[in-house]
mmCIF file of C-alpha atoms and ligand atoms in Angstrom:
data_model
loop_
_atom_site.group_PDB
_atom_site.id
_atom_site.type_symbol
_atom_site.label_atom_id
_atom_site.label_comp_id
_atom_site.label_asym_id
_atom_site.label_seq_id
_atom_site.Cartn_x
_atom_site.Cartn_y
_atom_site.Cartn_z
ATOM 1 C CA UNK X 4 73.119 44.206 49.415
ATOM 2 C CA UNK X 5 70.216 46.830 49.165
ATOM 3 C CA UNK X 6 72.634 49.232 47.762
ATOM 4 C CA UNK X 7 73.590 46.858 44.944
ATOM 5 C CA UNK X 8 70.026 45.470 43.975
ATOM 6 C CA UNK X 9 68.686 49.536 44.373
ATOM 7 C CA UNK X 10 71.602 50.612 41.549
ATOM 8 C CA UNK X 11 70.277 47.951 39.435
ATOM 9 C CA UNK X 12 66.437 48.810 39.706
ATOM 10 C CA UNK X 13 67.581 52.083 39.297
ATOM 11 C CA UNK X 14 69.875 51.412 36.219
ATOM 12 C CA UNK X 15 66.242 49.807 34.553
ATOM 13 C CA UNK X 16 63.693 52.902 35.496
ATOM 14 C CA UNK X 17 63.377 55.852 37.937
ATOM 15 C CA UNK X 18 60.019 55.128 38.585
ATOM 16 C CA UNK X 19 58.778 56.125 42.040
ATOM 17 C CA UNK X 20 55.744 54.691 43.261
ATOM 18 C CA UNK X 21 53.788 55.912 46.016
ATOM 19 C CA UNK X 22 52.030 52.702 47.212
ATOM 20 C CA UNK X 23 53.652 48.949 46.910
ATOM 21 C CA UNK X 24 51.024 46.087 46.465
ATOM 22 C CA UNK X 25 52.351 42.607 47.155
ATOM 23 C CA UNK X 26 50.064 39.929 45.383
ATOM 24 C CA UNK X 27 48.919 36.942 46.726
ATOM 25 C CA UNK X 28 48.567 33.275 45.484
ATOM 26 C CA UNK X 29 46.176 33.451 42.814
ATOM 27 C CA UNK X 30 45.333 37.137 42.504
ATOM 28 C CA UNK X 31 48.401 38.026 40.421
ATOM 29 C CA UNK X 32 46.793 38.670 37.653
ATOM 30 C CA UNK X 33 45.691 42.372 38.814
ATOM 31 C CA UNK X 34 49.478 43.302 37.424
ATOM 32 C CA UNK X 35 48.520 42.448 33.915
ATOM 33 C CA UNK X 36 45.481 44.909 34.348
ATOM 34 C CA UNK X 37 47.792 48.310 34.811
ATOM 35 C CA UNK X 38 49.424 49.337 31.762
ATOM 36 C CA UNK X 39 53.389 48.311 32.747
ATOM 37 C CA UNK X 40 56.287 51.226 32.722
ATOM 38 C CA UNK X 41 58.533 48.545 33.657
ATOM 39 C CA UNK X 42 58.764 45.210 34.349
ATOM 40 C CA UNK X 43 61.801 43.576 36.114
ATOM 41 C CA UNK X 44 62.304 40.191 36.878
ATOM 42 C CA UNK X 45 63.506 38.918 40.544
ATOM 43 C CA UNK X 46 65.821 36.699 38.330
ATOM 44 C CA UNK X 47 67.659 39.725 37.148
ATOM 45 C CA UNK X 48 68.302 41.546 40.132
ATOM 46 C CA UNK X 49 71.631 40.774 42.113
ATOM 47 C CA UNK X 50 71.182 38.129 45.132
ATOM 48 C CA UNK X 51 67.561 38.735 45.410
ATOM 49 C CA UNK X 52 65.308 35.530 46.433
ATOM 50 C CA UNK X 53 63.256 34.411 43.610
ATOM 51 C CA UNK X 54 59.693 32.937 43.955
ATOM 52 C CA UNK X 55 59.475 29.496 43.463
ATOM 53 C CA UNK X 56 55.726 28.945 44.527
ATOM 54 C CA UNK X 57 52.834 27.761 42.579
ATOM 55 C CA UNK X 58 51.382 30.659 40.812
ATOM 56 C CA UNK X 59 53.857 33.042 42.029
ATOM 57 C CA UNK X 60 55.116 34.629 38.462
ATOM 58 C CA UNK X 61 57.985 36.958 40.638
ATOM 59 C CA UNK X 62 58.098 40.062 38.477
ATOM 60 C CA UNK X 63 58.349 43.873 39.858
ATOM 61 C CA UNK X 64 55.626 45.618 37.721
ATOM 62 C CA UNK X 65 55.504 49.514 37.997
ATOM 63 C CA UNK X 66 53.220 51.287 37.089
ATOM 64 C CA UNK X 67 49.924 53.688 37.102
ATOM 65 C CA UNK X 68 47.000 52.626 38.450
ATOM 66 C CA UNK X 69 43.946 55.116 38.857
ATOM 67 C CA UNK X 70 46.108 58.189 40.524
ATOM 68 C CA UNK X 71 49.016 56.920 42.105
ATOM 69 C CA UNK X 72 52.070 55.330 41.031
ATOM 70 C CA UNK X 73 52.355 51.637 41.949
ATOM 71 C CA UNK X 74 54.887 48.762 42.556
ATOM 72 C CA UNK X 75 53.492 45.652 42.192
ATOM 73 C CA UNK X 76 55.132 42.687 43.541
ATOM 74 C CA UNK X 77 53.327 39.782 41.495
ATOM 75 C CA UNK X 78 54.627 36.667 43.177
ATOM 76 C CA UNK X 79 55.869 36.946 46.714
ATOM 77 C CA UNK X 80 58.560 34.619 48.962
ATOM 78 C CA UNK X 81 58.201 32.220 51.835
ATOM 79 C CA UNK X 82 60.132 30.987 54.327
ATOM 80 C CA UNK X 83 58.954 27.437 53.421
ATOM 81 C CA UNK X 84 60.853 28.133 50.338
ATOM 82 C CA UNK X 85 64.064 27.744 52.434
ATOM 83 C CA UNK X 86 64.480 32.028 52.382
ATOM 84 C CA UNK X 87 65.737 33.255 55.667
ATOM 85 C CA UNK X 88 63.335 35.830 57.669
ATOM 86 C CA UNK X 89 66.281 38.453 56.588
ATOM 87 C CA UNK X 90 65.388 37.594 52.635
ATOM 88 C CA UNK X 91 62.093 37.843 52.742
ATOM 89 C CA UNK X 92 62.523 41.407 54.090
ATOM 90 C CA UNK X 93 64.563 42.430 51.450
ATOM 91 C CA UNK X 94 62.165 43.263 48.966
ATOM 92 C CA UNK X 95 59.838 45.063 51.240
ATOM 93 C CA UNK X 96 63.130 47.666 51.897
ATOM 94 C CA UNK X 97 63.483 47.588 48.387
ATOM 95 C CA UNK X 98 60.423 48.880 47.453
ATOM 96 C CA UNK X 99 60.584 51.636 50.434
ATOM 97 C CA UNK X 100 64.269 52.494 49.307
ATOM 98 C CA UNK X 101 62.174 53.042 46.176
ATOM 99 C CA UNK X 102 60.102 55.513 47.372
ATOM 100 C CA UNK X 103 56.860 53.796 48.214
ATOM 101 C CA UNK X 104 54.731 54.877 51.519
ATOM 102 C CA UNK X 105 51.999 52.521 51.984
ATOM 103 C CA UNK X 106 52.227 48.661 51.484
ATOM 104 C CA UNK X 107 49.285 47.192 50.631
ATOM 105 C CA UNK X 108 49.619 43.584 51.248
ATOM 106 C CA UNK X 109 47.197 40.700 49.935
ATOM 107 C CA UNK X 110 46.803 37.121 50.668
ATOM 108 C CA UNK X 111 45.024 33.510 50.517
ATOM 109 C CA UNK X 112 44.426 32.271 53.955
ATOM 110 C CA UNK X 113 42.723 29.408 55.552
ATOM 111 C CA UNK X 114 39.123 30.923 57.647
ATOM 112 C CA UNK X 115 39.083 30.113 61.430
ATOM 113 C CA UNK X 116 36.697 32.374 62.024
ATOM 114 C CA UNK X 117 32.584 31.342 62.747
ATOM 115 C CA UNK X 118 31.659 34.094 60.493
ATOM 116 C CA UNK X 119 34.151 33.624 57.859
ATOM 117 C CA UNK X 120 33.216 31.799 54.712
ATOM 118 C CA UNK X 121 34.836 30.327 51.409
ATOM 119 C CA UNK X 122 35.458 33.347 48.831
ATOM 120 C CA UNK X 123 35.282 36.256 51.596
ATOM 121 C CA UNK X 124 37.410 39.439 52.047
ATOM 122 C CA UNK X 125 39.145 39.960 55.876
ATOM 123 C CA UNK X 126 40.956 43.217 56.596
ATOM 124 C CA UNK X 127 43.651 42.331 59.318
ATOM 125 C CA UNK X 128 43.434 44.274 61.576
ATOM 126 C CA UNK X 129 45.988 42.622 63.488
ATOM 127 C CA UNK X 130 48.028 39.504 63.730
ATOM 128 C CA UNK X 131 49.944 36.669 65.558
ATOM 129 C CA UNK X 132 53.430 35.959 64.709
ATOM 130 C CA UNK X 133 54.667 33.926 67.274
ATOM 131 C CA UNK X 134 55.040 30.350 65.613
ATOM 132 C CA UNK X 135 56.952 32.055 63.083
ATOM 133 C CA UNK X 136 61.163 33.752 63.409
ATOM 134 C CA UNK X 137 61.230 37.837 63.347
ATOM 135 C CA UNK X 138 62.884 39.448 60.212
ATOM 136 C CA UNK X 139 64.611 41.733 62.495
ATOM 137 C CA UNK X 140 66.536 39.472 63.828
ATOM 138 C CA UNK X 141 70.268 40.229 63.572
ATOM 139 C CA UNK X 142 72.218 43.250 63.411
ATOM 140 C CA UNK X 143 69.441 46.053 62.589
ATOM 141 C CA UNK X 144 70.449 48.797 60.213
ATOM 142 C CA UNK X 145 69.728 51.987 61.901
ATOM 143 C CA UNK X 146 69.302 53.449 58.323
ATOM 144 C CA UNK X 147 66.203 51.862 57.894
ATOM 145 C CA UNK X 148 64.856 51.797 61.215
ATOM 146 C CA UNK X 149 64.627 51.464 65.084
ATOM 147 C CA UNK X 150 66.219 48.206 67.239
ATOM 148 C CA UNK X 151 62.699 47.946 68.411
ATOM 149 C CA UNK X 152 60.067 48.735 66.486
ATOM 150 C CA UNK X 153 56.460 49.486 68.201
ATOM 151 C CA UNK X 154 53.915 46.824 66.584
ATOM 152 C CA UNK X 155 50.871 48.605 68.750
ATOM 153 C CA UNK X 156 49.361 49.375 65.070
ATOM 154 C CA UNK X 157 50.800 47.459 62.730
ATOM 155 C CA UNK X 158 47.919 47.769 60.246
ATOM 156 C CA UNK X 159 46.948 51.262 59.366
ATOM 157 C CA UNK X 160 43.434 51.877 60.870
ATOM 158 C CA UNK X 161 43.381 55.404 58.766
ATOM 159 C CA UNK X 162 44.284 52.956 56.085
ATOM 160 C CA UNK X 163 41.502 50.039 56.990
ATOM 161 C CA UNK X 164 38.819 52.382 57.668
ATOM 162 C CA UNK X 165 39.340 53.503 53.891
ATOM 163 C CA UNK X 166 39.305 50.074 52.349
ATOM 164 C CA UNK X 167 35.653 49.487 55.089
ATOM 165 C CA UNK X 168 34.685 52.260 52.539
ATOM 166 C CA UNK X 169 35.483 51.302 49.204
ATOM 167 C CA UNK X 170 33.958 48.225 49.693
ATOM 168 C CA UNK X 171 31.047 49.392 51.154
ATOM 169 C CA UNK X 172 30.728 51.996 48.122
ATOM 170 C CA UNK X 173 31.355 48.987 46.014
ATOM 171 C CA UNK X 174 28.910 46.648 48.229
ATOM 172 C CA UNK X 175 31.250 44.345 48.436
ATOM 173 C CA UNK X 176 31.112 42.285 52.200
ATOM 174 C CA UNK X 177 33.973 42.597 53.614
ATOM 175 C CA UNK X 178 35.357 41.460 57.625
ATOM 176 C CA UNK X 179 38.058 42.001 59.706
ATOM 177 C CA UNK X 180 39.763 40.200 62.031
ATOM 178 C CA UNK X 181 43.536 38.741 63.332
ATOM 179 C CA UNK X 182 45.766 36.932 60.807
ATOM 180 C CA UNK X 183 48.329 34.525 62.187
ATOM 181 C CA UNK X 184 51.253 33.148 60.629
ATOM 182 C CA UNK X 185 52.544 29.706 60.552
ATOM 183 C CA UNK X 186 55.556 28.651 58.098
ATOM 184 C CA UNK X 187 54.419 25.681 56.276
ATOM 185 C CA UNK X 188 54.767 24.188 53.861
ATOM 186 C CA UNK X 189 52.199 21.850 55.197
ATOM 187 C CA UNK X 190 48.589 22.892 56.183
ATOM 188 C CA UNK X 191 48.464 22.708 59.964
ATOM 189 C CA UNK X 192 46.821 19.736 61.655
ATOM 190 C CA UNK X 193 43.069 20.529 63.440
ATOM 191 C CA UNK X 194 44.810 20.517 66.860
ATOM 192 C CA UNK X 195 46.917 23.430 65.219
ATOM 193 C CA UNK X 196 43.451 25.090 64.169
ATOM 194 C CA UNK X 197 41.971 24.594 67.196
ATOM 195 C CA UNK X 198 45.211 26.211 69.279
ATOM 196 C CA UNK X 199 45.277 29.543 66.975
ATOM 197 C CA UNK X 200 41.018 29.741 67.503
ATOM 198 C CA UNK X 201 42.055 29.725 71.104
ATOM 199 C CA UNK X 202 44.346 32.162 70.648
ATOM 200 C CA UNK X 203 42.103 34.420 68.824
ATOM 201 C CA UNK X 204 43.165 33.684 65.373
ATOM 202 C CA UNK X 205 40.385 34.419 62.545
ATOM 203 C CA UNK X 206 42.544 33.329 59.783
ATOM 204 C CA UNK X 207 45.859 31.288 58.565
ATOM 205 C CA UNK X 208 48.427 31.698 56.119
ATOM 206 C CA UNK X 209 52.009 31.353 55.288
ATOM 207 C CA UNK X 210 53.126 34.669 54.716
ATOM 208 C CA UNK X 211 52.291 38.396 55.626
ATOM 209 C CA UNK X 212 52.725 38.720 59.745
ATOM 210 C CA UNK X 213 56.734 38.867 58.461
ATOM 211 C CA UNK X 214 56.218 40.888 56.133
ATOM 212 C CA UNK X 215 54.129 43.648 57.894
ATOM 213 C CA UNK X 216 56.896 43.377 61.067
ATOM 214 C CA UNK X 217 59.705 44.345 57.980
ATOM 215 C CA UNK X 218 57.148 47.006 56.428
ATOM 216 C CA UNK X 219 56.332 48.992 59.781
ATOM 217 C CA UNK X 220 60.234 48.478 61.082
ATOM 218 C CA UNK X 221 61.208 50.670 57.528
ATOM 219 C CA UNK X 222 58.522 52.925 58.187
ATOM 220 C CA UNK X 223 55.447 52.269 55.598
ATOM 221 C CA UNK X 224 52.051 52.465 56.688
ATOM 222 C CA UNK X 225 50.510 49.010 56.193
ATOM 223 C CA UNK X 226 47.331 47.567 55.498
ATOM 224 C CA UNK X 227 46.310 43.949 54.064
ATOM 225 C CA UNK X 228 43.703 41.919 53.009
ATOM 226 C CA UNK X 229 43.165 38.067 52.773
ATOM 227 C CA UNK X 230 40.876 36.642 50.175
ATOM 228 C CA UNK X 231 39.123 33.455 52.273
ATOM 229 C CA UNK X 232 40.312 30.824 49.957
ATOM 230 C CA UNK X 233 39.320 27.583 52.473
ATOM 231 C CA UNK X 234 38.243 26.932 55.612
ATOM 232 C CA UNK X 235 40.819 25.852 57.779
ATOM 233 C CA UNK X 236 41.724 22.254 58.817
ATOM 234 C CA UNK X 237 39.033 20.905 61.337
ATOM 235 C CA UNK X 238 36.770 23.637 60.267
ATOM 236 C CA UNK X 239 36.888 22.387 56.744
ATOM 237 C CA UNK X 240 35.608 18.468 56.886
ATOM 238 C CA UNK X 241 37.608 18.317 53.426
ATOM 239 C CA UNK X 242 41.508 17.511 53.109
ATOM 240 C CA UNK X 243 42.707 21.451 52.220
ATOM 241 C CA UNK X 244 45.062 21.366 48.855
ATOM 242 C CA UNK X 245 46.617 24.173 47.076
ATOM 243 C CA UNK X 246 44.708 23.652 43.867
ATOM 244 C CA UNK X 247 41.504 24.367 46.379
ATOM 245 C CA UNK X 248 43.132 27.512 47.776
ATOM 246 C CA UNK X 249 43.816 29.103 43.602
ATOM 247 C CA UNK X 250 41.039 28.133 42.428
ATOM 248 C CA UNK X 251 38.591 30.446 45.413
ATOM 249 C CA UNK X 252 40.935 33.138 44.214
ATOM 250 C CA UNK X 253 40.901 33.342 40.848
ATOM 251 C CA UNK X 254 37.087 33.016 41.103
ATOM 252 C CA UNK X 255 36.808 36.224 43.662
ATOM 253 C CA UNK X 256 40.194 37.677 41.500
ATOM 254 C CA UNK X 257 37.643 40.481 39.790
ATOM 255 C CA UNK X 258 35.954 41.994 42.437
ATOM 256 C CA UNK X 259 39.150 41.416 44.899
ATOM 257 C CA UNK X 260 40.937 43.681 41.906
ATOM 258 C CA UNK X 261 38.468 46.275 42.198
ATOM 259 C CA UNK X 262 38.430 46.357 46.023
ATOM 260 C CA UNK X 263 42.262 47.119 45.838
ATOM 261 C CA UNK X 264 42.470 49.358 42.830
ATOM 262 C CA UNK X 265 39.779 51.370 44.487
ATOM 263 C CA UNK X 266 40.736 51.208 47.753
ATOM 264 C CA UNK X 267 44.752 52.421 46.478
ATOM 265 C CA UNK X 268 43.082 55.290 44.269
ATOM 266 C CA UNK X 269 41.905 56.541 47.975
ATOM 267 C CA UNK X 270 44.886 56.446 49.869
HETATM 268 N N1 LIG G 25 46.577 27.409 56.033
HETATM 269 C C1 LIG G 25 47.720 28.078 55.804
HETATM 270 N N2 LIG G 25 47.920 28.841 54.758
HETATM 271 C C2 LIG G 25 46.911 28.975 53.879
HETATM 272 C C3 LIG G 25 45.688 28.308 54.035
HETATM 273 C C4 LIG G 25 45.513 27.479 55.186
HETATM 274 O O1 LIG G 25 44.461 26.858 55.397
HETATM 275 N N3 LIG G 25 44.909 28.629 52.965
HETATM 276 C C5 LIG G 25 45.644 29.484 52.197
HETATM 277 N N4 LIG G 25 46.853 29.682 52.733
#
């Protein structure tokens, strides 16, 4: 299948990017801020899952941003979308059989952290991906990589200690701490909130643990950063809703955009 849906981004352009950026709910907009080479719609290309989430525009937009040639993946897919583990994957291979190195991956997520508050930046520096099924699973194509993939560093500290200072140069506040996935589509309950805390959790979301597992199976060095959207449920004394978790980004979208263009111009 990655043969088929590579011919056809490579019938459209043979751009190839250095670093892929996957964007988040609510900080899409940073595509519409590079001046497109190309822009190809998920609907276009041959069996490949399209985005069906709120805010979620699913569009490959390549082009140059500061220095280095980018894919940008505005509008990502979940498995609470009814995609398998397996489809999810496939546009993280995609963009590697494309040429890309680093995958720079960005998210909303719900703060469990004490020190974590409404509109902040986390790093992840690493993550929990227990509650949620592997992307590897199945027969593994030895083409793209190993059976079984170290996960020691799954999130490039050369990579992290580079976006520590952009932001700093920027003096923008910025944490770090462990991501862990659930699949939704609901928000978890507080018991669920309480369990990850215990577990060492710092934040929540519904997407990037799988996606990092694909990314550092094929080979790119990843990093990614949430955007603090809410406070998780039980932290949060409010019912969480999505409209909630798009509006915190939008609001933090400008200096989240500079953060990453930045940051990307330095890896
Ligand atoms: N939980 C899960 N996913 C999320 C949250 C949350 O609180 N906020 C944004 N994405």
């Amino acid at each position: 299948m990655l043969e088929k849906q590579m011919e056809f981004i490579r019938s459209k352009t043979n751009f190839i990017p250095d670093t892929a950026l996957i964007l988040g709910s609510g900080l899409g907009d940073l595509a519409d801020e590079i001046e497109a080479q190309c822009i190809i719609d998920y609907n276009d290309i041959p069996d490949f899952p399209v985005s069906t989430a709120p805010s979620h525009k699913g569009k490959f937009v390549f082009g140059r941003l500061n220095n280095k040639n980018v894919v940008i993946m505005q509008g990502r897919v979940h498995l609470y979308e009814g995609y398998s583990p397996y489809e999810i994957a496939l546009p993280i291979r995609l963009m590697k059989k494309m040429g890309a190195k680093t995958l720079f991956l960005t998210n909303a997520a719900g703060g469990i952290g004490d020190n974590l508050n409404v509109g902040d930046f986390m790093v992840i520096t690493d993550h929990i991906s227990t509650f949620v099924p592997s992307p590897l699973i199945g027969k593994n194509d030895d083409d793209l990589g190993v059976r079984f993939p170290d996960m020691s560093e799954v999130y490039s500290k050369k990579l992290n200690d580079k976006i520590f200072t952009v932001a700093n140069r920027l003096n923008i506040d910025i944490k770090k701490g462990t991501y862990i996935q659930f699949t939704g589509p609901n928000f978890e309950t507080p018991a669920e909130i309480k369990m990850a805390k215990l577990l060492g959790a710092d934040a929540v979301g519904m997407s990037t643990a799988i996606e990092a597992q694909a990314a550092r199976h094929c080979g790119f060095d990843v990093c990614a950063v949430s955007v603090i959207s809410n406070l998780a449920c039980g932290i949060s004394k409010e019912p969480i809703s999505s409209e909630e978790v798009e509006e915190t980004a939008k609001k933090i979208a400008p200096i989240f955009k500079k953060l990453v263009t930045k940051s990307i111009e330095e890896f």
